[in-house]
PDB file of C-alpha atoms in Angstrom:
ATOM      1  CA  MET Q   1       0.001  -0.215  -0.354  1.00  0.00           C
ATOM      2  CA  GLY Q   2       1.291   3.394  -0.739  1.00  0.00           C
ATOM      3  CA  GLY Q   3       1.098   6.597  -2.939  1.00  0.00           C
ATOM      4  CA  ALA Q   4      -2.102   8.766  -3.687  1.00  0.00           C
ATOM      5  CA  LEU Q   5      -2.890   9.664  -7.116  1.00  0.00           C
ATOM      6  CA  ASP Q   6      -5.874  10.991  -7.173  1.00  0.00           C
ATOM      7  CA  VAL Q   7      -6.465  12.263  -3.531  1.00  0.00           C
ATOM      8  CA  PRO Q   8      -4.954  14.735  -1.399  1.00  0.00           C
ATOM      9  CA  GLY Q   9      -2.044  13.338   0.866  1.00  0.00           C
ATOM     10  CA  ASN Q  10      -2.214  12.238   4.433  1.00  0.00           C
ATOM     11  CA  VAL Q  11       1.586  13.733   5.244  1.00  0.00           C
ATOM     12  CA  ARG Q  12       0.334  17.292   5.683  1.00  0.00           C
ATOM     13  CA  ALA Q  13      -2.561  16.683   8.718  1.00  0.00           C
ATOM     14  CA  ALA Q  14       0.282  15.359  10.796  1.00  0.00           C
ATOM     15  CA  ALA Q  15       2.796  17.936  10.353  1.00  0.00           C
ATOM     16  CA  ALA Q  16      -0.540  20.629  10.982  1.00  0.00           C
ATOM     17  CA  ALA Q  17      -0.751  18.618  14.093  1.00  0.00           C
ATOM     18  CA  ALA Q  18       2.778  18.963  15.117  1.00  0.00           C
ATOM     19  CA  ALA Q  19       2.415  22.758  13.914  1.00  0.00           C
ATOM     20  CA  GLY Q  20      -0.433  23.792  16.470  1.00  0.00           C
ATOM     21  CA  SER Q  21       1.301  21.433  19.088  1.00  0.00           C
ATOM     22  CA  ALA Q  22       3.863  23.074  19.005  1.00  0.00           C
ATOM     23  CA  ALA Q  23       2.143  26.897  18.871  1.00  0.00           C
ATOM     24  CA  ALA Q  24       0.293  25.693  22.359  1.00  0.00           C
ATOM     25  CA  ASP Q  25       3.619  25.086  24.188  1.00  0.00           C
ATOM     26  CA  PRO Q  26       4.863  27.933  26.119  1.00  0.00           C
ATOM     27  CA  ALA Q  27       8.038  26.061  26.085  1.00  0.00           C
ATOM     28  CA  THR Q  28       8.570  27.017  22.011  1.00  0.00           C
ATOM     29  CA  ALA Q  29       6.462  30.528  22.457  1.00  0.00           C
ATOM     30  CA  ALA Q  30       8.417  33.685  22.362  1.00  0.00           C
ATOM     31  CA  ASP Q  31       8.779  35.675  26.054  1.00  0.00           C
ATOM     32  CA  ASP Q  32       7.261  39.367  25.519  1.00  0.00           C
ATOM     33  CA  GLY Q  33       9.705  40.261  27.930  1.00  0.00           C
ATOM     34  CA  GLY Q  34      12.456  39.145  25.313  1.00  0.00           C
ATOM     35  CA  GLY Q  35      13.760  36.961  27.570  1.00  0.00           C
ATOM     36  CA  GLY Q  36      12.216  34.053  24.827  1.00  0.00           C
ATOM     37  CA  ALA Q  37      12.794  30.381  25.628  1.00  0.00           C
ATOM     38  CA  ALA Q  38      15.341  28.459  23.853  1.00  0.00           C
ATOM     39  CA  GLY Q  39      14.295  28.145  20.073  1.00  0.00           C
ATOM     40  CA  ASP Q  40      11.700  30.255  21.189  1.00  0.00           C
ATOM     41  CA  GLY Q  41       9.764  29.926  17.939  1.00  0.00           C
ATOM     42  CA  ALA Q  42      12.200  28.485  15.767  1.00  0.00           C
ATOM     43  CA  ALA Q  43       9.665  25.010  16.351  1.00  0.00           C
ATOM     44  CA  VAL Q  44       6.587  26.871  15.351  1.00  0.00           C
ATOM     45  CA  ALA Q  45       8.288  27.727  12.158  1.00  0.00           C
ATOM     46  CA  GLU Q  46       9.886  25.092  11.534  1.00  0.00           C
ATOM     47  CA  ALA Q  47       6.341  22.850  11.973  1.00  0.00           C
ATOM     48  CA  GLU Q  48       4.625  25.028   9.632  1.00  0.00           C
ATOM     49  CA  ALA Q  49       6.724  25.144   7.056  1.00  0.00           C
ATOM     50  CA  ALA Q  50       6.407  21.270   6.869  1.00  0.00           C
ATOM     51  CA  ALA Q  51       2.419  21.427   6.940  1.00  0.00           C
ATOM     52  CA  GLU Q  52       3.187  23.267   4.431  1.00  0.00           C
ATOM     53  CA  GLU Q  53       5.742  21.336   2.494  1.00  0.00           C
ATOM     54  CA  GLU Q  54       3.379  18.389   1.737  1.00  0.00           C
ATOM     55  CA  LEU Q  55       0.243  18.851   0.113  1.00  0.00           C
ATOM     56  CA  VAL Q  56       0.512  15.350  -2.089  1.00  0.00           C
ATOM     57  CA  ALA Q  57       2.380  12.813  -0.106  1.00  0.00           C
ATOM     58  CA  GLU Q  58       1.226   9.524   1.079  1.00  0.00           C
ATOM     59  CA  TRP Q  59       3.056   8.009   4.261  1.00  0.00           C
ATOM     60  CA  ASN Q  60       4.544   5.398   3.050  1.00  0.00           C
ATOM     61  CA  PHE Q  61       5.955   7.174   0.233  1.00  0.00           C
ATOM     62  CA  TYR Q  62       7.109  10.458   1.764  1.00  0.00           C
ATOM     63  CA  CYS Q  63       8.993   8.361   4.491  1.00  0.00           C
ATOM     64  CA  ASP Q  64      11.342   6.723   1.338  1.00  0.00           C
ATOM     65  CA  PRO Q  65      10.927   8.326  -1.859  1.00  0.00           C
ATOM     66  CA  ALA Q  66      14.087   7.230  -3.388  1.00  0.00           C
ATOM     67  CA  ALA Q  67      12.932   3.363  -2.098  1.00  0.00           C
ATOM     68  CA  ALA Q  68       9.578   3.802  -4.504  1.00  0.00           C
ATOM     69  CA  ALA Q  69      11.158   5.863  -7.319  1.00  0.00           C
ATOM     70  CA  ARG Q  70      14.066   3.063  -7.526  1.00  0.00           C
ATOM     71  CA  VAL Q  71      10.761   0.294  -7.968  1.00  0.00           C
ATOM     72  CA  TRP Q  72       8.698   2.529 -10.071  1.00  0.00           C
ATOM     73  CA  ARG Q  73      12.388   2.020 -12.511  1.00  0.00           C
ATOM     74  CA  SER Q  74      12.430  -1.630 -11.993  1.00  0.00           C
ATOM     75  CA  ASP Q  75      11.169  -4.261 -14.215  1.00  0.00           C
ATOM     76  CA  VAL Q  76       9.126  -5.612 -11.834  1.00  0.00           C
ATOM     77  CA  ARG Q  77       5.481  -5.896 -12.161  1.00  0.00           C
ATOM     78  CA  LEU Q  78       3.917  -3.313  -9.879  1.00  0.00           C
ATOM     79  CA  THR Q  79       0.316  -3.052  -8.429  1.00  0.00           C
ATOM     80  CA  LEU Q  80      -0.370  -0.014  -6.409  1.00  0.00           C
ATOM     81  CA  VAL Q  81      -3.058   0.183  -3.742  1.00  0.00           C
ATOM     82  CA  PRO Q  82      -3.038   3.623  -3.589  1.00  0.00           C
ATOM     83  CA  LEU Q  83      -4.500   6.186  -0.530  1.00  0.00           C
ATOM     84  CA  ASP Q  84      -7.505   6.918  -3.046  1.00  0.00           C
ATOM     85  CA  ALA Q  85      -8.405   3.325  -2.072  1.00  0.00           C
ATOM     86  CA  ILE Q  86      -7.652   3.010   1.642  1.00  0.00           C
ATOM     87  CA  GLU Q  87     -10.106   6.506   2.508  1.00  0.00           C
ATOM     88  CA  PRO Q  88     -14.054   5.083   2.025  1.00  0.00           C
ATOM     89  CA  ALA Q  89     -13.197   2.308   4.444  1.00  0.00           C
ATOM     90  CA  PRO Q  90     -12.547   4.141   7.911  1.00  0.00           C
ATOM     91  CA  MET Q  91     -12.040   2.536  11.195  1.00  0.00           C
ATOM     92  CA  THR Q  92     -15.536   3.621  12.400  1.00  0.00           C
ATOM     93  CA  PRO Q  93     -16.751   3.464  15.916  1.00  0.00           C
ATOM     94  CA  PRO Q  94     -19.595   0.755  15.255  1.00  0.00           C
ATOM     95  CA  LEU Q  95     -16.522  -1.300  13.281  1.00  0.00           C
ATOM     96  CA  MET Q  96     -14.458  -1.180  16.457  1.00  0.00           C
ATOM     97  CA  GLU Q  97     -17.428  -2.032  18.741  1.00  0.00           C
ATOM     98  CA  ALA Q  98     -18.276  -4.879  16.561  1.00  0.00           C
ATOM     99  CA  LEU Q  99     -14.761  -6.303  16.806  1.00  0.00           C
ATOM    100  CA  LYS Q 100     -14.679  -5.635  20.653  1.00  0.00           C
ATOM    101  CA  ARG Q 101     -18.345  -8.306  20.668  1.00  0.00           C
ATOM    102  CA  ARG Q 102     -16.348 -11.136  18.688  1.00  0.00           C
ATOM    103  CA  GLY Q 103     -12.990 -10.108  20.900  1.00  0.00           C
ATOM    104  CA  VAL Q 104     -15.062 -12.252  23.672  1.00  0.00           C
ATOM    105  CA  LYS Q 105     -14.847 -15.554  21.583  1.00  0.00           C
ATOM    106  CA  SER Q 106     -11.898 -14.912  19.162  1.00  0.00           C
ATOM    107  CA  ARG Q 107      -8.047 -14.014  20.668  1.00  0.00           C
ATOM    108  CA  TYR Q 108      -7.654 -12.282  16.833  1.00  0.00           C
ATOM    109  CA  ALA Q 109     -10.390  -9.985  17.675  1.00  0.00           C
ATOM    110  CA  ALA Q 110      -9.825  -8.964  20.501  1.00  0.00           C
ATOM    111  CA  LEU Q 111      -6.098  -8.399  19.732  1.00  0.00           C
ATOM    112  CA  ALA Q 112      -7.041  -6.359  17.082  1.00  0.00           C
ATOM    113  CA  ALA Q 113      -9.740  -4.201  19.109  1.00  0.00           C
ATOM    114  CA  ALA Q 114      -7.528  -3.519  21.340  1.00  0.00           C
ATOM    115  CA  ALA Q 115      -4.359  -2.214  19.071  1.00  0.00           C
ATOM    116  CA  TRP Q 116      -7.044  -0.530  17.200  1.00  0.00           C
ATOM    117  CA  ALA Q 117      -8.448   0.912  20.145  1.00  0.00           C
ATOM    118  CA  ALA Q 118      -4.673   2.814  20.698  1.00  0.00           C
ATOM    119  CA  VAL Q 119      -4.700   4.660  17.322  1.00  0.00           C
ATOM    120  CA  THR Q 120      -8.231   5.520  16.726  1.00  0.00           C
ATOM    121  CA  SER Q 121      -9.252   7.209  20.258  1.00  0.00           C
ATOM    122  CA  ASN Q 122      -7.786  10.756  19.118  1.00  0.00           C
ATOM    123  CA  ARG Q 123      -7.474  10.711  15.392  1.00  0.00           C
ATOM    124  CA  PRO Q 124      -9.172   9.169  12.081  1.00  0.00           C
ATOM    125  CA  TRP Q 125      -7.178   6.098  11.161  1.00  0.00           C
ATOM    126  CA  HIS Q 126      -7.757   3.461   8.298  1.00  0.00           C
ATOM    127  CA  ALA Q 127      -7.142  -0.329   7.239  1.00  0.00           C
ATOM    128  CA  TYR Q 128      -4.016   0.827   5.029  1.00  0.00           C
ATOM    129  CA  ASP Q 129      -2.506  -2.473   4.701  1.00  0.00           C
ATOM    130  CA  LEU Q 130      -5.254  -4.807   5.275  1.00  0.00           C
ATOM    131  CA  ILE Q 131      -6.697  -3.459   2.230  1.00  0.00           C
ATOM    132  CA  ALA Q 132      -3.575  -4.370   0.383  1.00  0.00           C
ATOM    133  CA  ALA Q 133      -3.883  -7.410   1.652  1.00  0.00           C
ATOM    134  CA  ALA Q 134      -7.331  -7.804   0.588  1.00  0.00           C
ATOM    135  CA  TYR Q 135      -6.509  -7.280  -3.167  1.00  0.00           C
ATOM    136  CA  VAL Q 136      -4.592 -10.250  -2.870  1.00  0.00           C
ATOM    137  CA  VAL Q 137      -6.927 -12.878  -0.908  1.00  0.00           C
ATOM    138  CA  ARG Q 138     -10.330 -11.345  -1.824  1.00  0.00           C
ATOM    139  CA  PRO Q 139      -9.834  -9.559  -5.488  1.00  0.00           C
ATOM    140  CA  ALA Q 140     -13.761  -9.569  -6.023  1.00  0.00           C
ATOM    141  CA  LEU Q 141     -13.954  -6.798  -3.218  1.00  0.00           C
ATOM    142  CA  PHE Q 142     -12.412  -4.270  -5.893  1.00  0.00           C
ATOM    143  CA  ALA Q 143     -14.611  -2.903  -8.632  1.00  0.00           C
ATOM    144  CA  ARG Q 144     -11.620  -1.261 -10.745  1.00  0.00           C
ATOM    145  CA  VAL Q 145      -8.289  -2.141 -11.411  1.00  0.00           C
ATOM    146  CA  GLU Q 146      -7.134   0.107 -14.471  1.00  0.00           C
ATOM    147  CA  ASP Q 147      -3.642   0.822 -15.571  1.00  0.00           C
ATOM    148  CA  VAL Q 148      -2.057   4.336 -15.271  1.00  0.00           C
ATOM    149  CA  ARG Q 149       1.144   5.750 -16.119  1.00  0.00           C
ATOM    150  CA  CYS Q 150       2.370   7.669 -13.363  1.00  0.00           C
ATOM    151  CA  ALA Q 151       5.970   8.787 -11.740  1.00  0.00           C
ATOM    152  CA  VAL Q 152       7.536   9.076  -8.278  1.00  0.00           C
ATOM    153  CA  THR Q 153       8.858  12.458  -7.430  1.00  0.00           C
ATOM    154  CA  ALA Q 154      12.545  11.604  -5.535  1.00  0.00           C
ATOM    155  CA  ASP Q 155      13.582  14.730  -3.804  1.00  0.00           C
ATOM    156  CA  GLY Q 156      12.134  18.146  -2.997  1.00  0.00           C
ATOM    157  CA  ARG Q 157       9.202  19.471  -1.641  1.00  0.00           C
ATOM    158  CA  GLN Q 158       6.388  17.117  -3.157  1.00  0.00           C
ATOM    159  CA  ARG Q 159       9.070  14.472  -2.335  1.00  0.00           C
ATOM    160  CA  GLY Q 160       6.846  10.840  -2.705  1.00  0.00           C
ATOM    161  CA  ARG Q 161       4.227  12.199  -4.954  1.00  0.00           C
ATOM    162  CA  VAL Q 162       2.931   9.837  -7.348  1.00  0.00           C
ATOM    163  CA  ALA Q 163       1.215  11.499 -10.619  1.00  0.00           C
ATOM    164  CA  ARG Q 164      -0.268  10.865 -13.662  1.00  0.00           C
ATOM    165  CA  VAL Q 165       1.725  11.302 -16.550  1.00  0.00           C
ATOM    166  CA  ALA Q 166       1.828  11.420 -20.084  1.00  0.00           C
ATOM    167  CA  THR Q 167       5.144  10.670 -20.940  1.00  0.00           C
ATOM    168  CA  GLY Q 168       7.903   9.238 -19.176  1.00  0.00           C
ATOM    169  CA  GLY Q 169       7.013   7.282 -15.317  1.00  0.00           C
ATOM    170  CA  ARG Q 170       6.250   3.700 -15.893  1.00  0.00           C
ATOM    171  CA  VAL Q 171       2.677   1.695 -16.326  1.00  0.00           C
ATOM    172  CA  VAL Q 172       1.408   0.530 -13.164  1.00  0.00           C
ATOM    173  CA  GLN Q 173      -1.693  -1.143 -12.373  1.00  0.00           C
ATOM    174  CA  VAL Q 174      -4.218   0.540  -9.522  1.00  0.00           C
ATOM    175  CA  VAL Q 175      -6.674  -0.734  -7.644  1.00  0.00           C
ATOM    176  CA  GLY Q 176      -9.990   1.132  -6.770  1.00  0.00           C
ATOM    177  CA  GLY Q 177     -13.827   0.871  -5.832  1.00  0.00           C
ATOM    178  CA  LEU Q 178     -13.215  -1.151  -3.048  1.00  0.00           C
ATOM    179  CA  ASP Q 179     -16.809  -2.517  -1.455  1.00  0.00           C
ATOM    180  CA  VAL Q 180     -16.552  -1.013   2.173  1.00  0.00           C
ATOM    181  CA  GLN Q 181     -19.307  -3.380   3.698  1.00  0.00           C
ATOM    182  CA  GLY Q 182     -17.873  -6.565   2.218  1.00  0.00           C
ATOM    183  CA  PHE Q 183     -14.209  -5.704   3.288  1.00  0.00           C
ATOM    184  CA  TYR Q 184     -15.638  -4.641   6.594  1.00  0.00           C
ATOM    185  CA  ASP Q 185     -17.424  -8.213   6.870  1.00  0.00           C
ATOM    186  CA  MET Q 186     -14.336 -10.247   5.938  1.00  0.00           C
ATOM    187  CA  LEU Q 187     -12.640  -8.606   7.880  1.00  0.00           C
ATOM    188  CA  LEU Q 188     -14.682  -9.480  11.221  1.00  0.00           C
ATOM    189  CA  GLU Q 189     -15.643 -12.725   9.591  1.00  0.00           C
ATOM    190  CA  ASP Q 190     -11.770 -13.641   9.379  1.00  0.00           C
ATOM    191  CA  LEU Q 191     -10.464 -11.777  12.930  1.00  0.00           C
ATOM    192  CA  GLY Q 192     -13.765 -13.506  14.792  1.00  0.00           C
ATOM    193  CA  ARG Q 193     -12.974 -17.162  13.758  1.00  0.00           C
ATOM    194  CA  PRO Q 194     -11.450 -18.472  16.876  1.00  0.00           C
ATOM    195  CA  SER Q 195      -8.394 -20.546  16.530  1.00  0.00           C
ATOM    196  CA  ASP Q 196      -7.835 -24.459  17.076  1.00  0.00           C
ATOM    197  CA  ASP Q 197      -6.363 -23.835  20.572  1.00  0.00           C
ATOM    198  CA  ASP Q 198      -8.326 -20.650  21.792  1.00  0.00           C
ATOM    199  CA  ASP Q 199     -10.489 -21.667  24.642  1.00  0.00           C
ATOM    200  CA  GLY Q 200     -13.144 -19.167  23.356  1.00  0.00           C
ATOM    201  CA  ASP Q 201     -13.189 -16.980  26.812  1.00  0.00           C
ATOM    202  CA  HIS Q 202     -12.099 -13.347  26.184  1.00  0.00           C
ATOM    203  CA  GLY Q 203     -14.655 -11.530  28.670  1.00  0.00           C
ATOM    204  CA  GLN Q 204     -18.300 -11.884  28.957  1.00  0.00           C
ATOM    205  CA  ALA Q 205     -20.259 -13.932  27.062  1.00  0.00           C
ATOM    206  CA  SER Q 206     -21.892 -12.052  23.991  1.00  0.00           C
ATOM    207  CA  GLU Q 207     -24.274 -12.870  21.534  1.00  0.00           C
ATOM    208  CA  PRO Q 208     -23.119 -12.998  17.640  1.00  0.00           C
ATOM    209  CA  GLN Q 209     -23.392  -9.840  15.782  1.00  0.00           C
ATOM    210  CA  PRO Q 210     -24.071  -8.902  12.554  1.00  0.00           C
ATOM    211  CA  ALA Q 211     -21.114  -6.416  10.792  1.00  0.00           C
ATOM    212  CA  PRO Q 212     -22.121  -2.832  11.122  1.00  0.00           C
ATOM    213  CA  GLU Q 213     -23.364  -1.387   8.304  1.00  0.00           C
ATOM    214  CA  LEU Q 214     -21.866   1.905   7.215  1.00  0.00           C
TER     215      LEU Q 214
END
């Protein structure tokens, strides 16, 4: 999973949040009396610059754009599951509750619910790599696979960007059109399945619940 083709990237939001935190931190604010704290606003300026820098990159490609560009130059056949395919399926509160209920009988669901709860309590989250894996095991969940000529920006202010191009770059298969409810159903079914050595006791007893319809 990587790249953002026709949707905004997800790097800017994190940088903007960092800028807001820095601005609210008294340790980084300038002192009206002229005796500002160490750095006195430098952290704010740096975070704000970062927030403006990336409007287009997805986090995985942003972290190592040179590696992404190298893959693009290879002869390996590429299938891209970009942020475009991920965003329609957020980890919603009803989905998290359904996982918790299944966690009563399945250690897999219990572990997933606990892990995702740690990252969804104060910010949106998506099943990034799980959706990419879903294309491998359940390709029928995706309505589109199209050939797209695109290129990766390896450096500069738009490093990590994946963009459609008329010439150059390379043609990759781009996956889209996720059946969101079908993905949620698959996720809950697979994670809710007890293992052979599961004692089936991970909390209070609960009746099986259907997948949330969103």
